[in-house]
Short mmCIF file of C-alpha atoms and ligand atoms in Angstrom, two decimals:
data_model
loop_
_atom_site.label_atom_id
_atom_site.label_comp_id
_atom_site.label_asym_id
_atom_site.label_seq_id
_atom_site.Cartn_x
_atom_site.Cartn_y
_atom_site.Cartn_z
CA UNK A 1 10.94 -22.65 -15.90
CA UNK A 2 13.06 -21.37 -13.07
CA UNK A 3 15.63 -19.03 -14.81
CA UNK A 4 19.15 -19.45 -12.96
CA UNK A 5 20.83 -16.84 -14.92
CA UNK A 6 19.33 -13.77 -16.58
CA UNK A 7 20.27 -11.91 -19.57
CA UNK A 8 19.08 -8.46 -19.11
CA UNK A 9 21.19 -6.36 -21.84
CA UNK A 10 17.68 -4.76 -23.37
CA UNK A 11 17.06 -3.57 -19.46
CA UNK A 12 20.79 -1.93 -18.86
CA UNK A 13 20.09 -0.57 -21.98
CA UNK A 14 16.74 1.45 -21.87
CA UNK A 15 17.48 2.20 -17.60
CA UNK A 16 20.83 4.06 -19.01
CA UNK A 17 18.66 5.95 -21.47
CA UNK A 18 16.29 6.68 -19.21
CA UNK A 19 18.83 8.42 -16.54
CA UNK A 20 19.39 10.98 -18.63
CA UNK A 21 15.91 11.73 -19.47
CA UNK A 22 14.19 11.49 -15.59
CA UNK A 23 15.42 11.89 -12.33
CA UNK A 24 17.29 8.32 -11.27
CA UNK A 25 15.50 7.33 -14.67
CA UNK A 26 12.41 6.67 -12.94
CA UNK A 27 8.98 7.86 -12.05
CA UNK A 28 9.07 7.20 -8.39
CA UNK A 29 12.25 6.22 -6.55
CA UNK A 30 12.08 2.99 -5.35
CA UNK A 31 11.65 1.71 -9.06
CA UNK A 32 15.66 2.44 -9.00
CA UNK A 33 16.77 -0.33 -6.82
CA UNK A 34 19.24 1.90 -4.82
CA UNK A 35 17.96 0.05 -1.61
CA UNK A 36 18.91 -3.51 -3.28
CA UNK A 37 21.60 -2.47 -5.60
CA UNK A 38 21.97 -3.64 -8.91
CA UNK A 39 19.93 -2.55 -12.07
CA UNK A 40 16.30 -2.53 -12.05
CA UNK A 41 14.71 -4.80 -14.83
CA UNK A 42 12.21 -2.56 -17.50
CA UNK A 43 9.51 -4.31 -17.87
CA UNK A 44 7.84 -5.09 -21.24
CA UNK A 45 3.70 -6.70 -20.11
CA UNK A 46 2.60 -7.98 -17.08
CA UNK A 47 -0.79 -10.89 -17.29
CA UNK A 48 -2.34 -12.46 -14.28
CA UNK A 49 0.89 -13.18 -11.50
CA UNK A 50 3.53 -12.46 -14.38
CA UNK A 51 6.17 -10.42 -15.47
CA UNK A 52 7.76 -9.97 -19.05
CA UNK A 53 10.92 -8.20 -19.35
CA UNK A 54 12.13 -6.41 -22.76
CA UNK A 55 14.41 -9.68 -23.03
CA UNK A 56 11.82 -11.85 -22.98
CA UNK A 57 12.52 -13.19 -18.95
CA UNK A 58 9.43 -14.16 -17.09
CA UNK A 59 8.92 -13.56 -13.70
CA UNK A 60 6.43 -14.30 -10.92
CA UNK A 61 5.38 -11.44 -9.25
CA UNK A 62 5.06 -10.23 -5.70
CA UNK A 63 4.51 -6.54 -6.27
CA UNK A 64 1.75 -6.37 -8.40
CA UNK A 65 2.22 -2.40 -9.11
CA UNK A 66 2.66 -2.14 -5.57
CA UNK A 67 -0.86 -3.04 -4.76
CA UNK A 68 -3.83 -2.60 -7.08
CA UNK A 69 -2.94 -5.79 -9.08
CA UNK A 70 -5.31 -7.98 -6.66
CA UNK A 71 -7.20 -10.00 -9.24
CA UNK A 72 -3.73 -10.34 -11.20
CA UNK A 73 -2.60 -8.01 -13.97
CA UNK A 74 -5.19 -7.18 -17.09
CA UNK A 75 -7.53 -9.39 -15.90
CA UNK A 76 -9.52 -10.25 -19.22
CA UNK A 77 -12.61 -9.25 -17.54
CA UNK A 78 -11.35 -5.98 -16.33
CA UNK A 79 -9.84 -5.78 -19.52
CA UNK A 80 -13.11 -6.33 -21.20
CA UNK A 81 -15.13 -3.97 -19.86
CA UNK A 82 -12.05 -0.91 -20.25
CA UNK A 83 -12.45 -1.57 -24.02
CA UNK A 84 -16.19 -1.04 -24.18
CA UNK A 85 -15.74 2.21 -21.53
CA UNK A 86 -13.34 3.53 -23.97
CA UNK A 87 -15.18 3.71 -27.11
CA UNK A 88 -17.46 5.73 -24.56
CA UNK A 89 -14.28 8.34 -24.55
CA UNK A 90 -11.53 9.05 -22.56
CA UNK A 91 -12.63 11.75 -19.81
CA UNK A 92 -15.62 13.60 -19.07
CA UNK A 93 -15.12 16.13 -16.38
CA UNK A 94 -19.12 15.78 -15.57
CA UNK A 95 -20.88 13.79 -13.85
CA UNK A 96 -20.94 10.07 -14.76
CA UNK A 97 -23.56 7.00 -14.09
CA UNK A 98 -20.09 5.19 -13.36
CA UNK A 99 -19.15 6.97 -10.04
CA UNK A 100 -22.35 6.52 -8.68
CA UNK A 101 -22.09 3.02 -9.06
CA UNK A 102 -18.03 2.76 -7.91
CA UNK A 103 -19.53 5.09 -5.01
CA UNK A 104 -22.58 2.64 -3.66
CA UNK A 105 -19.69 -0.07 -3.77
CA UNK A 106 -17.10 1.33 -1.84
CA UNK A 107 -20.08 2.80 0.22
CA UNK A 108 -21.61 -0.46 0.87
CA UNK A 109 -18.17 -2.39 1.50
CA UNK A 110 -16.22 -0.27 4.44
CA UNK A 111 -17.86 0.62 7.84
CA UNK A 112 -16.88 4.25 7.97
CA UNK A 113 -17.91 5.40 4.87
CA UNK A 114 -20.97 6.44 3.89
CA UNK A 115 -20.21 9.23 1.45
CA UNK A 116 -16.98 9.25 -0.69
CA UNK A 117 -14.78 12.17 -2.97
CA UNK A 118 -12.91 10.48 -5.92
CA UNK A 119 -9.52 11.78 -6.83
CA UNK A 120 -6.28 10.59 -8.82
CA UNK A 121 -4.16 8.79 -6.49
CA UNK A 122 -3.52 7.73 -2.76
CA UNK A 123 -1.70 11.05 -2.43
CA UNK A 124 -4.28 12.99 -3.21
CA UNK A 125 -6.80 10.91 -0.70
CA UNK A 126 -4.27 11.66 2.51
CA UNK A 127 -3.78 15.62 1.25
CA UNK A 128 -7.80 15.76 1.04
CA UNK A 129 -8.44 13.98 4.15
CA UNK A 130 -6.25 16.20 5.77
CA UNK A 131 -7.66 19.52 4.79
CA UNK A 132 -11.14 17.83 5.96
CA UNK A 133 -9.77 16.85 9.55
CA UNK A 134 -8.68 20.13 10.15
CA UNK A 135 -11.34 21.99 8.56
CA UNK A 136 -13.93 20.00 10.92
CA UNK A 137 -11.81 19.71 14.10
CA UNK A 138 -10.57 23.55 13.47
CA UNK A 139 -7.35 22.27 14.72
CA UNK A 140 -4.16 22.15 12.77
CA UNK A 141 -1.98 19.16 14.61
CA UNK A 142 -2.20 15.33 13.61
CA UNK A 143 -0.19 12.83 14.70
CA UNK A 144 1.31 10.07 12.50
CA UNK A 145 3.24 7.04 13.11
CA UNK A 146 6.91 6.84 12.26
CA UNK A 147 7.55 4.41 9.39
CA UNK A 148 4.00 5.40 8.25
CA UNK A 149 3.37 6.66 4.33
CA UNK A 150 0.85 8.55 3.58
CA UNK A 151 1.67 9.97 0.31
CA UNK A 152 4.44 12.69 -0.99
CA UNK A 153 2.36 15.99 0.40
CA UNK A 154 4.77 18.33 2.63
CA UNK A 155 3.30 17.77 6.21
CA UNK A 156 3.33 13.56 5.95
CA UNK A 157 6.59 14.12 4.90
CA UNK A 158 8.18 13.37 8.72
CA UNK A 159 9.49 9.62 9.73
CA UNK A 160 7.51 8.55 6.26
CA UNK A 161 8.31 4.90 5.29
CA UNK A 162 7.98 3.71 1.48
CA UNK A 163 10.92 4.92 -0.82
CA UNK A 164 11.38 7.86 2.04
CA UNK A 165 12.33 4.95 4.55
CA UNK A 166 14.24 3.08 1.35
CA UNK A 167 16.21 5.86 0.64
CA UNK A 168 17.21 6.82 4.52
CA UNK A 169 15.76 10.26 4.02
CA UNK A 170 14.68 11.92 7.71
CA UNK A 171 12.72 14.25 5.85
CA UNK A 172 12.80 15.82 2.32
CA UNK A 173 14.45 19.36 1.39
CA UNK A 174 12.13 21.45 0.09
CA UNK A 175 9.67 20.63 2.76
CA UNK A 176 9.04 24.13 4.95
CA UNK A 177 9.48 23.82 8.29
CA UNK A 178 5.89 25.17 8.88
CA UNK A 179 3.79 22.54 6.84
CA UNK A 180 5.78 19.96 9.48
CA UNK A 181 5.60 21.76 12.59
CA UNK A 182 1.98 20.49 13.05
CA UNK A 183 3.09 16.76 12.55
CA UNK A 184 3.40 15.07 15.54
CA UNK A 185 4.91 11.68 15.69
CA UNK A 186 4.72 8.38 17.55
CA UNK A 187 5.84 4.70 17.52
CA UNK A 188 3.09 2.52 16.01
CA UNK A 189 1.58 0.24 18.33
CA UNK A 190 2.70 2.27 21.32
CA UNK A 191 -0.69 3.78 22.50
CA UNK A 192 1.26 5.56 25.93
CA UNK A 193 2.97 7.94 23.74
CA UNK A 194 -0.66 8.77 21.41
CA UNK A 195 -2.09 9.72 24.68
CA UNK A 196 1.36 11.59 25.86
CA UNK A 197 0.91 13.80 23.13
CA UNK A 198 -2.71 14.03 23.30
CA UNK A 199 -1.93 15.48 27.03
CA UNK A 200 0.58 17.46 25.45
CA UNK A 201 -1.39 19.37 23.43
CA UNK A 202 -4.59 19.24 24.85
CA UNK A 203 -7.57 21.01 22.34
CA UNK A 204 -5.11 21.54 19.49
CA UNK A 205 -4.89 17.75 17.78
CA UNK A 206 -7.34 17.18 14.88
CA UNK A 207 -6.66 13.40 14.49
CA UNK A 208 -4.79 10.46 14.10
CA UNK A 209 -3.88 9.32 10.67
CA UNK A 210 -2.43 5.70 10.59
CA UNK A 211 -1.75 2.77 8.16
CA UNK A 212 -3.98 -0.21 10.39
CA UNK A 213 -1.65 -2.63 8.77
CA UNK A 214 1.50 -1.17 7.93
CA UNK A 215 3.11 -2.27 4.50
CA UNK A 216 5.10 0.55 3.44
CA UNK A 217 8.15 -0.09 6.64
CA UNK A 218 7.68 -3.44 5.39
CA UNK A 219 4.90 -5.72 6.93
CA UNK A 220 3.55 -4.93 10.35
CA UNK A 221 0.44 -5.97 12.07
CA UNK A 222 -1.43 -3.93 14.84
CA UNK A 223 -0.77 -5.45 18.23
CA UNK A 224 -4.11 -6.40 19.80
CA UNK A 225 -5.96 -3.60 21.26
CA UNK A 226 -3.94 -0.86 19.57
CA UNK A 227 -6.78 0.29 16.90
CA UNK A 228 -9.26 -0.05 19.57
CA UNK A 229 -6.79 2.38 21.99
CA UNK A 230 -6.53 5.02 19.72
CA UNK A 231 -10.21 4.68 18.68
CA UNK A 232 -10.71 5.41 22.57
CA UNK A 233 -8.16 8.15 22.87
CA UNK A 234 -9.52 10.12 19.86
CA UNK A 235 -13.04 10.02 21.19
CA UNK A 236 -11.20 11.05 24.78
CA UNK A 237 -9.74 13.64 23.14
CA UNK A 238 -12.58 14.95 20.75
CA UNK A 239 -10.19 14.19 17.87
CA UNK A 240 -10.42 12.15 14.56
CA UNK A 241 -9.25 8.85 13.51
CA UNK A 242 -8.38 8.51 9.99
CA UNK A 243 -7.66 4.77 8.61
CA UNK A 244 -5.43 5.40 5.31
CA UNK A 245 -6.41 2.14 3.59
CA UNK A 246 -4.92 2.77 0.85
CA UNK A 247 -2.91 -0.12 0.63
CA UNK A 248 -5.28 -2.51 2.75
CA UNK A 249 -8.84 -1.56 1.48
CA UNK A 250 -10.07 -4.11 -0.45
CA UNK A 251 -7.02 -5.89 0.50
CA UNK A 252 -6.74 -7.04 4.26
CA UNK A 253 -10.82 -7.65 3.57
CA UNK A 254 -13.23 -6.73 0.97
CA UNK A 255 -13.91 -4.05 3.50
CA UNK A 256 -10.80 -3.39 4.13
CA UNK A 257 -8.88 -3.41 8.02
CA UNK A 258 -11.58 -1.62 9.49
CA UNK A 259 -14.41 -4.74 8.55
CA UNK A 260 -11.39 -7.49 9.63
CA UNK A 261 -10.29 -5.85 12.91
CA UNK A 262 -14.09 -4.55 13.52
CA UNK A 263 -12.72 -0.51 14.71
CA UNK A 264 -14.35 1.81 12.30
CA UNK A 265 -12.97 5.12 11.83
CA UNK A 266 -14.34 8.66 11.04
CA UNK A 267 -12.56 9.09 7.94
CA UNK A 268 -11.05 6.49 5.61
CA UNK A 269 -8.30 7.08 2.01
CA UNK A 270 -8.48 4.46 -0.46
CA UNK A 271 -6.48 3.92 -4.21
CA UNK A 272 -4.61 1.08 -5.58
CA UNK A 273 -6.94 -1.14 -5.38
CA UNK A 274 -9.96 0.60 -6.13
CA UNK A 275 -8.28 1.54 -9.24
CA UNK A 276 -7.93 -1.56 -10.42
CA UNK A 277 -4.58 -0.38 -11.87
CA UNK A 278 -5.74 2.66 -13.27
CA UNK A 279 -4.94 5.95 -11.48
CA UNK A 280 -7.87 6.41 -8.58
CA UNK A 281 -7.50 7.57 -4.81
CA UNK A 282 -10.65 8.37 -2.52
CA UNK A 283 -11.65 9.58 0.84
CA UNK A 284 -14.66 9.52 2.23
CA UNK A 285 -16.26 8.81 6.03
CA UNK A 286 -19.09 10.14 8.32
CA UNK A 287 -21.69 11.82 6.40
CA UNK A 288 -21.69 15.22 8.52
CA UNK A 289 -17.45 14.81 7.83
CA UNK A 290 -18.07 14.47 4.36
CA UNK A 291 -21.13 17.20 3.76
CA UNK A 292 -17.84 20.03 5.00
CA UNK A 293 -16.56 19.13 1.26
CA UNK A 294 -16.96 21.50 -1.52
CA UNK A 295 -19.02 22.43 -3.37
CA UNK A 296 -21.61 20.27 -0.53
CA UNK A 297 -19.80 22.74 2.05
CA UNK A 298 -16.83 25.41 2.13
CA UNK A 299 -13.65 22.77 2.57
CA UNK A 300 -12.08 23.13 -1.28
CA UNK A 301 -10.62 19.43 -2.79
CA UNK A 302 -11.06 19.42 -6.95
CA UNK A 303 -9.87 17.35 -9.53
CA UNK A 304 -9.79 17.43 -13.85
CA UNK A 305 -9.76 13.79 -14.05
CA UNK A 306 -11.14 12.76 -10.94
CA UNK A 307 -13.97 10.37 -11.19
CA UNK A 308 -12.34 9.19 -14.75
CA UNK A 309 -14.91 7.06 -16.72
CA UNK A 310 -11.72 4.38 -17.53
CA UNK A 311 -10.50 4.51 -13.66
CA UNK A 312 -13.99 3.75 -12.23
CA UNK A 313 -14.82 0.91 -15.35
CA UNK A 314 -11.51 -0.71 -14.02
CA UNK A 315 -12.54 -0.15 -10.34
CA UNK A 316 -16.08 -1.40 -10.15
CA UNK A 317 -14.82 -4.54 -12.03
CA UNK A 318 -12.02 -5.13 -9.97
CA UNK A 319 -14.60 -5.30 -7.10
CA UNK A 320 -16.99 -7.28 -8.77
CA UNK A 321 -14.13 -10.20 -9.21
CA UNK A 322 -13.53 -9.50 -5.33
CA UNK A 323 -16.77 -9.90 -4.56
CA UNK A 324 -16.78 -13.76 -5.70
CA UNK A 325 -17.38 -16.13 -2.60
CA UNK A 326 -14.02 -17.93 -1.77
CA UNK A 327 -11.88 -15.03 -2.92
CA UNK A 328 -10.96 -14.03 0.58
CA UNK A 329 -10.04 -17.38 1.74
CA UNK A 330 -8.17 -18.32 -1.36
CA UNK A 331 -5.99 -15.42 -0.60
CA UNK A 332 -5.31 -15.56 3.16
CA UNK A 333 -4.39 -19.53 2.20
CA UNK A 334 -1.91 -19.57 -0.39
CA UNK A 335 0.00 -16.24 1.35
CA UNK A 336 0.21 -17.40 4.84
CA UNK A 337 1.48 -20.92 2.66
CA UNK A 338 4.19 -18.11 1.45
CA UNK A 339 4.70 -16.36 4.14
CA UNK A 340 4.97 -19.35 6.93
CA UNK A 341 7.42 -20.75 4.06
CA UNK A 342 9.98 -17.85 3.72
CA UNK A 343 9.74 -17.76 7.54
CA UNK A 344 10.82 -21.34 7.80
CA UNK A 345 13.11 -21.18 5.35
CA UNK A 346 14.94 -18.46 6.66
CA UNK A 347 14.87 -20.43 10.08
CA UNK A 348 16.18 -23.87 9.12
CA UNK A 349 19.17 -22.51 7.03
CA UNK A 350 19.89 -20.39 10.40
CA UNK A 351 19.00 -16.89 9.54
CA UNK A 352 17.23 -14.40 11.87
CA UNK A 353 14.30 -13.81 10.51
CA UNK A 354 10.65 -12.79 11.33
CA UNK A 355 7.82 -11.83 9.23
CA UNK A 356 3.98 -12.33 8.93
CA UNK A 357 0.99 -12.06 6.38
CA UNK A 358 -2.85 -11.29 7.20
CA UNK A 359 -4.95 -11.48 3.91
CA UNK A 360 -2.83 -10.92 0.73
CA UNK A 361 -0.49 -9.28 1.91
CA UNK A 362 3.02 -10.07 3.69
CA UNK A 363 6.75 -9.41 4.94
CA UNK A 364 10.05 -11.28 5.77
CA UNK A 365 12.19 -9.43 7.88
CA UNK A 366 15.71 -10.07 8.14
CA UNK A 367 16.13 -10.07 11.72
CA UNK A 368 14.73 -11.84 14.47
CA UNK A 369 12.52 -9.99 15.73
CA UNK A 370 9.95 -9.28 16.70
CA UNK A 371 8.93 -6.38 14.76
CA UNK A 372 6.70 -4.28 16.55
CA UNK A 373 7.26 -0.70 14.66
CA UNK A 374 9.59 1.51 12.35
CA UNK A 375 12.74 1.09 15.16
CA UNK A 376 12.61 -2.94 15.23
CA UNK A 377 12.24 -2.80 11.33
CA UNK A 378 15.07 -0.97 10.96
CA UNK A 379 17.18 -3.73 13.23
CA UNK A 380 16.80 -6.29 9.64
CA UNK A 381 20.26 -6.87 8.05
CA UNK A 382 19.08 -4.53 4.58
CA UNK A 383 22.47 -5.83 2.83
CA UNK A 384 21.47 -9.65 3.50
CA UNK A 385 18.09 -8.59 1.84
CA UNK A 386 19.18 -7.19 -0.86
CA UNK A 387 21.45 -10.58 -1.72
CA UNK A 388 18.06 -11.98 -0.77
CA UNK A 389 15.77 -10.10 -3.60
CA UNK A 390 18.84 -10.22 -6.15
CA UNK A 391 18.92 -13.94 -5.58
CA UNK A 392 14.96 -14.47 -6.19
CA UNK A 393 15.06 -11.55 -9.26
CA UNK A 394 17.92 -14.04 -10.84
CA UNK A 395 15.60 -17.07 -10.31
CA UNK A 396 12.46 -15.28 -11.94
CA UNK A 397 10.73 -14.26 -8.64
CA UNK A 398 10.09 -10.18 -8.47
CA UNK A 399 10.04 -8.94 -4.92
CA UNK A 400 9.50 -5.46 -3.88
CA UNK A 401 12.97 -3.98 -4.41
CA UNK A 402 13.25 -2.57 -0.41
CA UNK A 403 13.18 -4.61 2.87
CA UNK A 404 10.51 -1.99 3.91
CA UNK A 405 8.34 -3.05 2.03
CA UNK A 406 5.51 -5.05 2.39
CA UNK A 407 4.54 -8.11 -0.33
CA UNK A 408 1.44 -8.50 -2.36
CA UNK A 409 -0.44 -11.84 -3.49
CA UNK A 410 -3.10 -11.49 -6.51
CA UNK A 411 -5.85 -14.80 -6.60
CA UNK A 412 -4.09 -15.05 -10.06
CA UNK A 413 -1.20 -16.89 -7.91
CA UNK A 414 -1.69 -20.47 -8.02
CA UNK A 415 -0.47 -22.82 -5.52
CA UNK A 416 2.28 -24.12 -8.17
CA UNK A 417 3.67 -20.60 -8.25
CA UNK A 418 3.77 -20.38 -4.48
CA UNK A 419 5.43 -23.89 -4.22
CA UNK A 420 8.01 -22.70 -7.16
CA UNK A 421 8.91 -19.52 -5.19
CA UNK A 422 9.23 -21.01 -2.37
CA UNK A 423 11.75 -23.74 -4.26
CA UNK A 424 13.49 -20.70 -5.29
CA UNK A 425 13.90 -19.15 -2.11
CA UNK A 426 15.73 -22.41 -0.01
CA UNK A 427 18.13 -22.67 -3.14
CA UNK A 428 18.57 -18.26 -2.69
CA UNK A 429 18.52 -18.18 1.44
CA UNK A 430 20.62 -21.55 1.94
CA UNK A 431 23.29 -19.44 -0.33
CA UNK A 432 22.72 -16.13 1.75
C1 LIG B 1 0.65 3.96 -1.79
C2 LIG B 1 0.17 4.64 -0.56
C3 LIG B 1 -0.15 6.01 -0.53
C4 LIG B 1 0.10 6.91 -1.71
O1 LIG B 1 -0.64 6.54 -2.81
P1 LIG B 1 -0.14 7.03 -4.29
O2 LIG B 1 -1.22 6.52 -5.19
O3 LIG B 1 1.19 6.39 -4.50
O4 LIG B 1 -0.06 8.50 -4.25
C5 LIG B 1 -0.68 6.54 0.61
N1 LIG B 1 -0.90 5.78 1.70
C6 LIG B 1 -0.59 4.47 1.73
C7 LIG B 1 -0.87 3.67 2.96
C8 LIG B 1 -0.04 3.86 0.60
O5 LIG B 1 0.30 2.57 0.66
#
């Protein structure tokens, strides 16, 4: 079933339409392709690890809507139990039986959290999370990593990775130079400059806010000791630590990075994931954090949908699949098969190349490394991956369109579709 060529007319023909109707014809840039080149494909239904084009092409997919997709698209459970929710309604802007239960989950699953506010989206999570930092620190300065996304809001908006790193934007216009002047950066895994800038501006730093695996300036790991540095320094320092797990809750562990590399944080953001593809984001930490949030206290963070019956049916399922002994382990086995596969791939046809995996999640880096933070990322040869992810999309194998970004594995992949990808990619990287 490995497609060698592709007819995509139907896709060139509803991206065109769509340029004139949105921005770059998407809904959020790296959709586009710019990064890759070439046209983006629209797709038509996604089920378990596949793809279905509007002409009919299947594809095996290594996105999996960038994150939530970690039991495999409409999972017929999942599936299930969002038809019976809807016949409940749509929305109730109340109080619902449902959170309570999505709550004592995500409660019961990662260390720092023992309450939690639901909102719409992993955005949303990092904008609340920082209004709470500040409010309980009364300080206004964080610090960030470079390469580091944390969602579109004004003052993560400096060295952000994601489609800010894709598209080589510094920064964004429209951003004041006031919501950013409190934004202080450093190189992840570089703990010297943390607690340079901690010295720097001693009594004015609310917290840290980092990415404890970083997937969105493509795949990097935390070098040993560097979560446990920074939770030293912020103690030091009388400042928070903030673990946006976002991307890695439910992901890197059931209980997210903070459970797998044992450092627990103050305050933790969640979504994708705990959305199980439905719109959801979350933060939630230390109980005396977490009582400063209205209406429990005076820090103000509301939502019309938030808490959505639909979003929290398709969450609490989603972790009830997780939550199946073996998952875990299926997971970290057939992606480090992936991963340790592209990596030798890359090596025996003589191309630089480094990369990793931990859990379901992963990265190939076009250069040889190794990648440490944002600066070594940005050494990978973008143009080589872009042949690279062209080659694969030809062959029926959907990577994230950006080298900076990282890969996702659902436990609907099967070891055939690992060992067919990988098939695909010696024919694609021998002909790099
Ligand atoms: C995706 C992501 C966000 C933003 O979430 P959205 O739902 O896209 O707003 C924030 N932080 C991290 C680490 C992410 O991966």
């Amino acid at each position: 079933m490995v497609n060698t060529t592709i007819k995509t007319t139907k896709s060139q023909e509803v991206f065109a339409a769509a340029q004139n109707l949105m921005p770059g014809g998407v809904s959020s840039p790296v959709r586009a392709f710019k990064s890759v080149g070439g046209q983006p494909i629209v797709f038509d239904r996604v089920k378990g690890a596949y793809i279905w084009d509007v002409d009919g092409n299947q594809y095996i997919d290594y996105v999996g809507t960038w994150g939530p997709a970690i039991c495999g698209h409409a999972h017929p459970e999942v599936i299930a139990a969002l038809h019976e929710a809807l016949e409940k309604g749509t929305s109730f802007g109340a109080p619902s039986t449902l959170e309570n239960v999505l709550a004592e989950m995500v409660i019961d699953a990662v260390p720092s959290i023992e309450m939690v506010r639901f909102v719409n989206s992993g955005t949303e999570a990092c904008m609340g999370v920082l209004r709470l930092m500040r409010a309980f620190t009364n300080r206004d300065k964080i610090i960030k990593f470079e390469g580091c996304y944390h969602g579109h809001a004004d003052t993560f908006l400096v060295k952000a990775g994601s489609g800010v790193a894709t598209l080589g934007l510094p920064d964004s216009p429209g951003v004041p130079k006031a919501a950013t002047s409190t934004t202080l950066t450093a190189p992840y895994n570089d703990l010297e400059s943390v607690k340079a800038l901690f010295e720097e501006n001693r009594d004015e730093i609310a917290g840290v806010i980092l990415e404890p695996v970083v997937g969105n300036a493509g795949f990097i790991a935390p070098d040993a000791g560097f979560l446990e540095g920074l939770r030293e320094l912020t103690h030091e320092y009388g400042a928070l630590l903030v673990f946006d797990e976002v991307m890695t809750g439910f992901r890197i562990a059931y209980g997210g990075a903070q459970e797998k590399f044992g450092v627990t944080p103050d305050l933790t953001t969640l979504g994708k994931v705990i959305g199980g593809g439905l719109p959801v984001g979350a933060y939630g930490g230390r109980r005396d954090i977490m009582s400063m949030v209205a209406p429990a206290g005076p820090v103000y963070q509301a939502g019309t949908l938030s808490g959505n019956p639909l979003a929290m049916t398709a969450g609490i399922k989603t972790l009830e699949l997780l939550q199946k002994p073996g998952t875990y382990d299926y997971l970290e086995r057939i992606t480090k098969k992936l991963a340790d596969g592209l990596l030798q791939i890359a090596k025996e046809t003589g191309h630089a190349a480094c990369g990793g995996q931990i859990s379901a999640m992963f990265g190939l880096f076009f250069t040889s490394g190794p990648v440490h933070n944002y600066e070594d990322a940005k050494k990978s040869d973008t143009a080589k991956f872009g042949r690279f992810h062209r080659g694969m999309l030809e062959r029926g194998v959907y990577l994230a369109p950006s080298q900076f970004e990282a890969g996702f594995t659902s436990f609907a992949h099967t070891e055939e579709d690992i060992d067919q990808t990988l098939a695909v990619a010696r024919d694609v990287i021998s002909s790099l």
